[in-house]
mmCIF file of C-alpha atoms in Angstrom:
data_model
loop_
_atom_site.group_PDB
_atom_site.id
_atom_site.type_symbol
_atom_site.label_atom_id
_atom_site.label_comp_id
_atom_site.label_asym_id
_atom_site.label_seq_id
_atom_site.Cartn_x
_atom_site.Cartn_y
_atom_site.Cartn_z
ATOM 1 C CA UNK A 232 -17.747 -59.722 133.913
ATOM 2 C CA UNK A 233 -17.091 -59.897 130.177
ATOM 3 C CA UNK A 234 -15.442 -63.299 130.391
ATOM 4 C CA UNK A 235 -12.313 -64.272 128.492
ATOM 5 C CA UNK A 236 -11.970 -62.078 125.419
ATOM 6 C CA UNK A 237 -10.159 -63.243 122.329
ATOM 7 C CA UNK A 238 -9.396 -61.358 119.160
ATOM 8 C CA UNK A 239 -9.777 -61.595 116.299
ATOM 9 C CA UNK A 240 -12.676 -64.057 115.993
ATOM 10 C CA UNK A 241 -11.597 -65.023 112.506
ATOM 11 C CA UNK A 242 -8.265 -64.668 110.761
ATOM 12 C CA UNK A 243 -7.427 -65.593 107.197
ATOM 13 C CA UNK A 244 -3.824 -65.216 106.188
ATOM 14 C CA UNK A 245 -1.434 -66.377 103.533
ATOM 15 C CA UNK A 246 1.225 -68.964 104.163
ATOM 16 C CA UNK A 247 4.411 -67.380 105.434
ATOM 17 C CA UNK A 248 2.739 -64.443 107.106
ATOM 18 C CA UNK A 249 2.967 -63.681 110.801
ATOM 19 C CA UNK A 250 -0.188 -64.194 112.831
ATOM 20 C CA UNK A 251 -0.850 -62.811 116.303
ATOM 21 C CA UNK A 252 -3.752 -63.980 118.423
ATOM 22 C CA UNK A 253 -4.760 -62.036 121.501
ATOM 23 C CA UNK A 254 -6.378 -62.890 124.787
ATOM 24 C CA UNK A 255 -7.638 -60.942 127.770
ATOM 25 C CA UNK A 256 -8.289 -63.222 130.759
ATOM 26 C CA UNK A 257 -10.859 -62.682 133.455
ATOM 27 C CA UNK A 258 -9.696 -60.118 135.959
ATOM 28 C CA UNK A 259 -8.278 -61.797 139.038
ATOM 29 C CA UNK A 260 -7.531 -65.105 137.343
ATOM 30 C CA UNK A 261 -3.881 -65.997 137.749
ATOM 31 C CA UNK A 262 -3.609 -68.846 135.239
ATOM 32 C CA UNK A 263 -3.941 -68.600 131.478
ATOM 33 C CA UNK A 264 -3.985 -71.381 128.924
ATOM 34 C CA UNK A 265 -3.769 -71.575 125.130
ATOM 35 C CA UNK A 266 -5.413 -74.515 123.372
ATOM 36 C CA UNK A 267 -5.675 -75.527 119.740
ATOM 37 C CA UNK A 268 -8.636 -77.485 118.412
ATOM 38 C CA UNK A 269 -8.645 -79.486 115.191
ATOM 39 C CA UNK A 270 -10.770 -82.318 113.913
ATOM 40 C CA UNK A 271 -7.811 -84.656 113.784
ATOM 41 C CA UNK A 272 -6.187 -83.927 117.145
ATOM 42 C CA UNK A 273 -9.019 -82.579 119.260
ATOM 43 C CA UNK A 274 -8.136 -80.087 121.987
ATOM 44 C CA UNK A 275 -4.431 -79.698 122.580
ATOM 45 C CA UNK A 276 -2.894 -77.642 125.359
ATOM 46 C CA UNK A 277 -0.164 -75.513 123.814
ATOM 47 C CA UNK A 278 1.129 -73.520 126.763
ATOM 48 C CA UNK A 279 0.018 -72.200 130.091
ATOM 49 C CA UNK A 280 1.033 -69.368 132.354
ATOM 50 C CA UNK A 281 0.771 -68.946 136.090
ATOM 51 C CA UNK A 282 1.117 -65.404 137.432
ATOM 52 C CA UNK A 283 2.322 -64.301 133.973
ATOM 53 C CA UNK A 284 5.163 -66.852 133.948
ATOM 54 C CA UNK A 285 5.189 -69.671 131.343
ATOM 55 C CA UNK A 286 4.997 -72.932 133.272
ATOM 56 C CA UNK A 287 4.701 -75.585 130.585
ATOM 57 C CA UNK A 288 5.197 -75.008 126.873
ATOM 58 C CA UNK A 289 5.692 -78.636 125.952
ATOM 59 C CA UNK A 290 2.595 -78.531 123.777
ATOM 60 C CA UNK A 291 3.901 -75.817 121.484
ATOM 61 C CA UNK A 292 4.312 -77.673 118.205
ATOM 62 C CA UNK A 293 7.314 -75.885 116.752
ATOM 63 C CA UNK A 294 9.611 -72.931 117.184
ATOM 64 C CA UNK A 295 7.342 -71.038 114.849
ATOM 65 C CA UNK A 296 4.949 -70.745 117.778
ATOM 66 C CA UNK A 297 5.594 -68.366 120.637
ATOM 67 C CA UNK A 298 3.469 -66.973 123.460
ATOM 68 C CA UNK A 299 3.869 -64.094 125.832
ATOM 69 C CA UNK A 300 2.050 -62.718 128.821
ATOM 70 C CA UNK A 301 3.489 -59.288 129.554
ATOM 71 C CA UNK A 302 0.958 -58.565 132.295
ATOM 72 C CA UNK A 303 -1.967 -60.139 134.104
ATOM 73 C CA UNK A 304 -4.530 -58.839 131.652
ATOM 74 C CA UNK A 305 -3.061 -59.699 128.270
ATOM 75 C CA UNK A 306 -1.489 -62.588 126.392
ATOM 76 C CA UNK A 307 -0.509 -63.221 122.785
ATOM 77 C CA UNK A 308 0.107 -66.322 120.734
ATOM 78 C CA UNK A 309 2.234 -65.711 117.670
ATOM 79 C CA UNK A 310 2.891 -67.931 114.682
ATOM 80 C CA UNK A 311 5.733 -66.896 112.404
ATOM 81 C CA UNK A 312 5.814 -67.990 109.643
ATOM 82 C CA UNK A 313 2.342 -69.486 109.398
ATOM 83 C CA UNK A 314 1.629 -72.677 107.444
ATOM 84 C CA UNK A 315 -1.630 -74.220 106.175
ATOM 85 C CA UNK A 316 -1.399 -76.986 108.787
ATOM 86 C CA UNK A 317 -1.706 -74.314 111.490
ATOM 87 C CA UNK A 318 -5.322 -73.808 110.454
ATOM 88 C CA UNK A 319 -7.416 -74.502 113.548
ATOM 89 C CA UNK A 320 -9.479 -72.856 116.248
ATOM 90 C CA UNK A 321 -7.308 -71.417 118.983
ATOM 91 C CA UNK A 322 -8.827 -71.026 122.425
ATOM 92 C CA UNK A 323 -7.638 -69.061 125.387
ATOM 93 C CA UNK A 324 -8.844 -69.956 128.880
ATOM 94 C CA UNK A 325 -8.228 -68.571 132.329
ATOM 95 C CA UNK A 326 -8.614 -69.925 135.827
ATOM 96 C CA UNK A 327 -8.560 -68.540 139.340
ATOM 97 C CA UNK A 328 -8.482 -71.745 141.350
ATOM 98 C CA UNK A 329 -7.771 -75.235 140.081
ATOM 99 C CA UNK A 330 -10.982 -76.762 141.341
ATOM 100 C CA UNK A 331 -13.138 -74.104 139.691
ATOM 101 C CA UNK A 332 -12.233 -75.245 136.194
ATOM 102 C CA UNK A 333 -11.392 -72.982 133.333
ATOM 103 C CA UNK A 334 -13.368 -70.259 131.589
ATOM 104 C CA UNK A 335 -12.885 -70.312 127.842
ATOM 105 C CA UNK A 336 -12.979 -67.553 125.313
ATOM 106 C CA UNK A 337 -14.959 -67.844 122.082
ATOM 107 C CA UNK A 338 -11.867 -68.770 120.126
ATOM 108 C CA UNK A 339 -10.060 -67.516 117.048
ATOM 109 C CA UNK A 340 -10.638 -69.453 113.869
ATOM 110 C CA UNK A 341 -7.388 -69.306 111.906
ATOM 111 C CA UNK A 342 -7.225 -70.213 108.240
ATOM 112 C CA UNK A 343 -3.853 -70.208 106.523
ATOM 113 C CA UNK A 344 -4.095 -70.430 102.737
ATOM 114 C CA UNK B 125 -0.902 -92.678 128.580
ATOM 115 C CA UNK B 126 -4.371 -91.336 127.993
ATOM 116 C CA UNK B 127 -5.580 -89.653 131.165
ATOM 117 C CA UNK B 128 -9.215 -89.420 130.147
ATOM 118 C CA UNK B 129 -11.139 -91.563 127.696
ATOM 119 C CA UNK B 130 -14.566 -90.899 126.302
ATOM 120 C CA UNK B 131 -16.280 -94.007 124.978
ATOM 121 C CA UNK B 132 -18.096 -93.299 121.758
ATOM 122 C CA UNK B 133 -17.285 -90.365 119.526
ATOM 123 C CA UNK B 134 -20.921 -90.097 118.444
ATOM 124 C CA UNK B 135 -24.075 -90.762 120.435
ATOM 125 C CA UNK B 136 -27.548 -90.474 118.986
ATOM 126 C CA UNK B 137 -30.728 -90.383 121.080
ATOM 127 C CA UNK B 138 -34.340 -89.515 120.488
ATOM 128 C CA UNK B 139 -35.852 -86.422 122.015
ATOM 129 C CA UNK B 140 -37.086 -87.293 125.499
ATOM 130 C CA UNK B 141 -34.768 -90.267 125.881
ATOM 131 C CA UNK B 142 -32.024 -90.745 128.449
ATOM 132 C CA UNK B 143 -28.654 -89.266 127.616
ATOM 133 C CA UNK B 144 -25.579 -91.187 128.788
ATOM 134 C CA UNK B 145 -22.095 -90.043 127.808
ATOM 135 C CA UNK B 146 -19.261 -92.132 129.156
ATOM 136 C CA UNK B 147 -15.954 -90.953 130.586
ATOM 137 C CA UNK B 148 -13.194 -92.906 132.281
ATOM 138 C CA UNK B 149 -10.030 -91.485 133.742
ATOM 139 C CA UNK B 150 -6.684 -92.933 134.723
ATOM 140 C CA UNK B 151 -5.250 -91.581 137.938
ATOM 141 C CA UNK B 152 -3.864 -93.037 141.138
ATOM 142 C CA UNK B 153 -5.218 -90.165 143.171
ATOM 143 C CA UNK B 154 -8.677 -88.609 143.053
ATOM 144 C CA UNK B 155 -8.531 -85.989 140.324
ATOM 145 C CA UNK B 156 -10.644 -82.975 139.603
ATOM 146 C CA UNK B 157 -13.139 -83.899 136.891
ATOM 147 C CA UNK B 158 -15.155 -81.708 134.568
ATOM 148 C CA UNK B 159 -17.649 -81.878 131.756
ATOM 149 C CA UNK B 160 -17.720 -79.132 129.147
ATOM 150 C CA UNK B 161 -20.159 -78.568 126.300
ATOM 151 C CA UNK B 162 -19.353 -76.934 122.970
ATOM 152 C CA UNK B 163 -22.105 -75.720 120.677
ATOM 153 C CA UNK B 164 -21.242 -75.201 117.005
ATOM 154 C CA UNK B 165 -18.847 -72.327 116.404
ATOM 155 C CA UNK B 166 -18.671 -71.482 120.078
ATOM 156 C CA UNK B 167 -16.226 -71.874 122.924
ATOM 157 C CA UNK B 168 -16.405 -74.441 125.698
ATOM 158 C CA UNK B 169 -18.873 -73.964 128.523
ATOM 159 C CA UNK B 170 -18.532 -75.645 131.897
ATOM 160 C CA UNK B 171 -21.424 -78.038 132.574
ATOM 161 C CA UNK B 172 -20.363 -79.391 135.948
ATOM 162 C CA UNK B 173 -17.352 -80.320 138.042
ATOM 163 C CA UNK B 174 -16.321 -82.858 140.659
ATOM 164 C CA UNK B 175 -13.890 -81.608 143.280
ATOM 165 C CA UNK B 176 -13.992 -84.318 145.993
ATOM 166 C CA UNK B 177 -17.207 -83.214 147.616
ATOM 167 C CA UNK B 178 -20.458 -85.038 146.771
ATOM 168 C CA UNK B 179 -19.985 -87.882 144.291
ATOM 169 C CA UNK B 180 -23.200 -86.998 142.447
ATOM 170 C CA UNK B 181 -22.761 -83.640 140.839
ATOM 171 C CA UNK B 182 -25.548 -81.587 139.323
ATOM 172 C CA UNK B 183 -24.830 -79.135 136.571
ATOM 173 C CA UNK B 184 -26.583 -76.767 134.246
ATOM 174 C CA UNK B 185 -29.337 -77.667 131.770
ATOM 175 C CA UNK B 186 -30.443 -80.708 133.786
ATOM 176 C CA UNK B 187 -27.208 -82.646 133.410
ATOM 177 C CA UNK B 188 -25.562 -84.562 136.209
ATOM 178 C CA UNK B 189 -22.567 -86.848 136.633
ATOM 179 C CA UNK B 190 -21.531 -89.407 139.206
ATOM 180 C CA UNK B 191 -17.968 -89.948 140.322
ATOM 181 C CA UNK B 192 -17.290 -93.660 140.851
ATOM 182 C CA UNK B 193 -13.815 -94.242 142.165
ATOM 183 C CA UNK B 194 -14.048 -98.026 141.933
ATOM 184 C CA UNK B 195 -14.823 -97.768 138.227
ATOM 185 C CA UNK B 196 -12.645 -94.667 137.605
ATOM 186 C CA UNK B 197 -15.649 -93.228 135.811
ATOM 187 C CA UNK B 198 -17.449 -89.916 135.586
ATOM 188 C CA UNK B 199 -20.349 -90.521 133.212
ATOM 189 C CA UNK B 200 -22.662 -87.678 132.224
ATOM 190 C CA UNK B 201 -26.415 -88.213 132.209
ATOM 191 C CA UNK B 202 -29.632 -86.365 131.554
ATOM 192 C CA UNK B 203 -33.030 -88.026 132.048
ATOM 193 C CA UNK B 204 -34.714 -86.490 129.017
ATOM 194 C CA UNK B 205 -32.918 -85.138 125.961
ATOM 195 C CA UNK B 206 -33.938 -81.881 124.311
ATOM 196 C CA UNK B 207 -33.153 -80.881 120.762
ATOM 197 C CA UNK B 208 -31.087 -78.025 122.188
ATOM 198 C CA UNK B 209 -28.732 -80.537 123.841
ATOM 199 C CA UNK B 210 -27.197 -81.407 120.479
ATOM 200 C CA UNK B 211 -23.557 -80.405 120.831
ATOM 201 C CA UNK B 212 -20.116 -81.801 121.492
ATOM 202 C CA UNK B 213 -19.319 -82.821 125.056
ATOM 203 C CA UNK B 214 -15.870 -83.036 126.558
ATOM 204 C CA UNK B 215 -14.782 -84.789 129.704
ATOM 205 C CA UNK B 216 -11.659 -83.291 131.262
ATOM 206 C CA UNK B 217 -9.385 -83.971 134.195
ATOM 207 C CA UNK B 218 -6.874 -82.104 136.302
ATOM 208 C CA UNK B 219 -4.477 -84.684 137.688
ATOM 209 C CA UNK B 220 -2.345 -82.393 139.778
ATOM 210 C CA UNK B 221 -3.563 -79.373 141.686
ATOM 211 C CA UNK B 222 0.023 -78.123 141.581
ATOM 212 C CA UNK B 223 -0.042 -77.622 137.839
ATOM 213 C CA UNK B 224 -3.721 -77.146 137.199
ATOM 214 C CA UNK B 225 -3.208 -78.669 133.768
ATOM 215 C CA UNK B 226 -6.585 -79.570 132.238
ATOM 216 C CA UNK B 227 -6.502 -82.597 129.957
ATOM 217 C CA UNK B 228 -9.427 -83.218 127.626
ATOM 218 C CA UNK B 229 -10.932 -86.359 126.249
ATOM 219 C CA UNK B 230 -11.543 -86.636 122.532
ATOM 220 C CA UNK B 231 -15.123 -85.477 122.815
ATOM 221 C CA UNK B 232 -18.519 -87.031 122.112
ATOM 222 C CA UNK B 233 -20.918 -85.535 119.627
ATOM 223 C CA UNK B 234 -24.500 -85.836 120.827
ATOM 224 C CA UNK B 235 -27.211 -85.975 118.192
ATOM 225 C CA UNK B 236 -30.829 -85.603 119.261
ATOM 226 C CA UNK B 237 -33.441 -86.891 116.856
ATOM 227 C CA UNK B 238 -37.000 -85.558 116.841
#
């Protein structure tokens, strides 16, 4: 099993540009989560999906952020337009059963200049 | 309200010494509890989990944690620290099995001195 796969690993973009982060969960996992990690705020849950359906997006900071999960093997997190304060590491995680915990991807380090 | 609190953002120990990282949770029902470790520039790796079975849970790399309901605690310990244990450690809780929403503490950075 290749684990949770995120791409790209690093992204540097200019303010105002659109950024798309991608995630492939572990096959068979029915829940997918997007987190953001910063020094100031720690790990924040942005949104999570269950069986491809968004369940809770209350952590999405602004309308500039959107997430989709068109099928069980792929999810995207989009920021449009991006701002310097969006610079962070974005993690995707997936889970099969609640009591098993989550498996995290390696993250995407986003820098908006 | 904070669901999980880690006491001490930085902990420093000498190599070979006991490691104790503290975690307290706030929940009226027994939650699912987890400890994750994050090495520099890497993702989070599951160390161990409590899911209402044995209260003393053993994890990877010699770590263990004890669930104490009376103290609402889930402290992480290791008898003898190695240099390779230097990392950031996160306590996390799932309060509702219906949502499966994992809430993290603020993290504790463990420094191991030679």
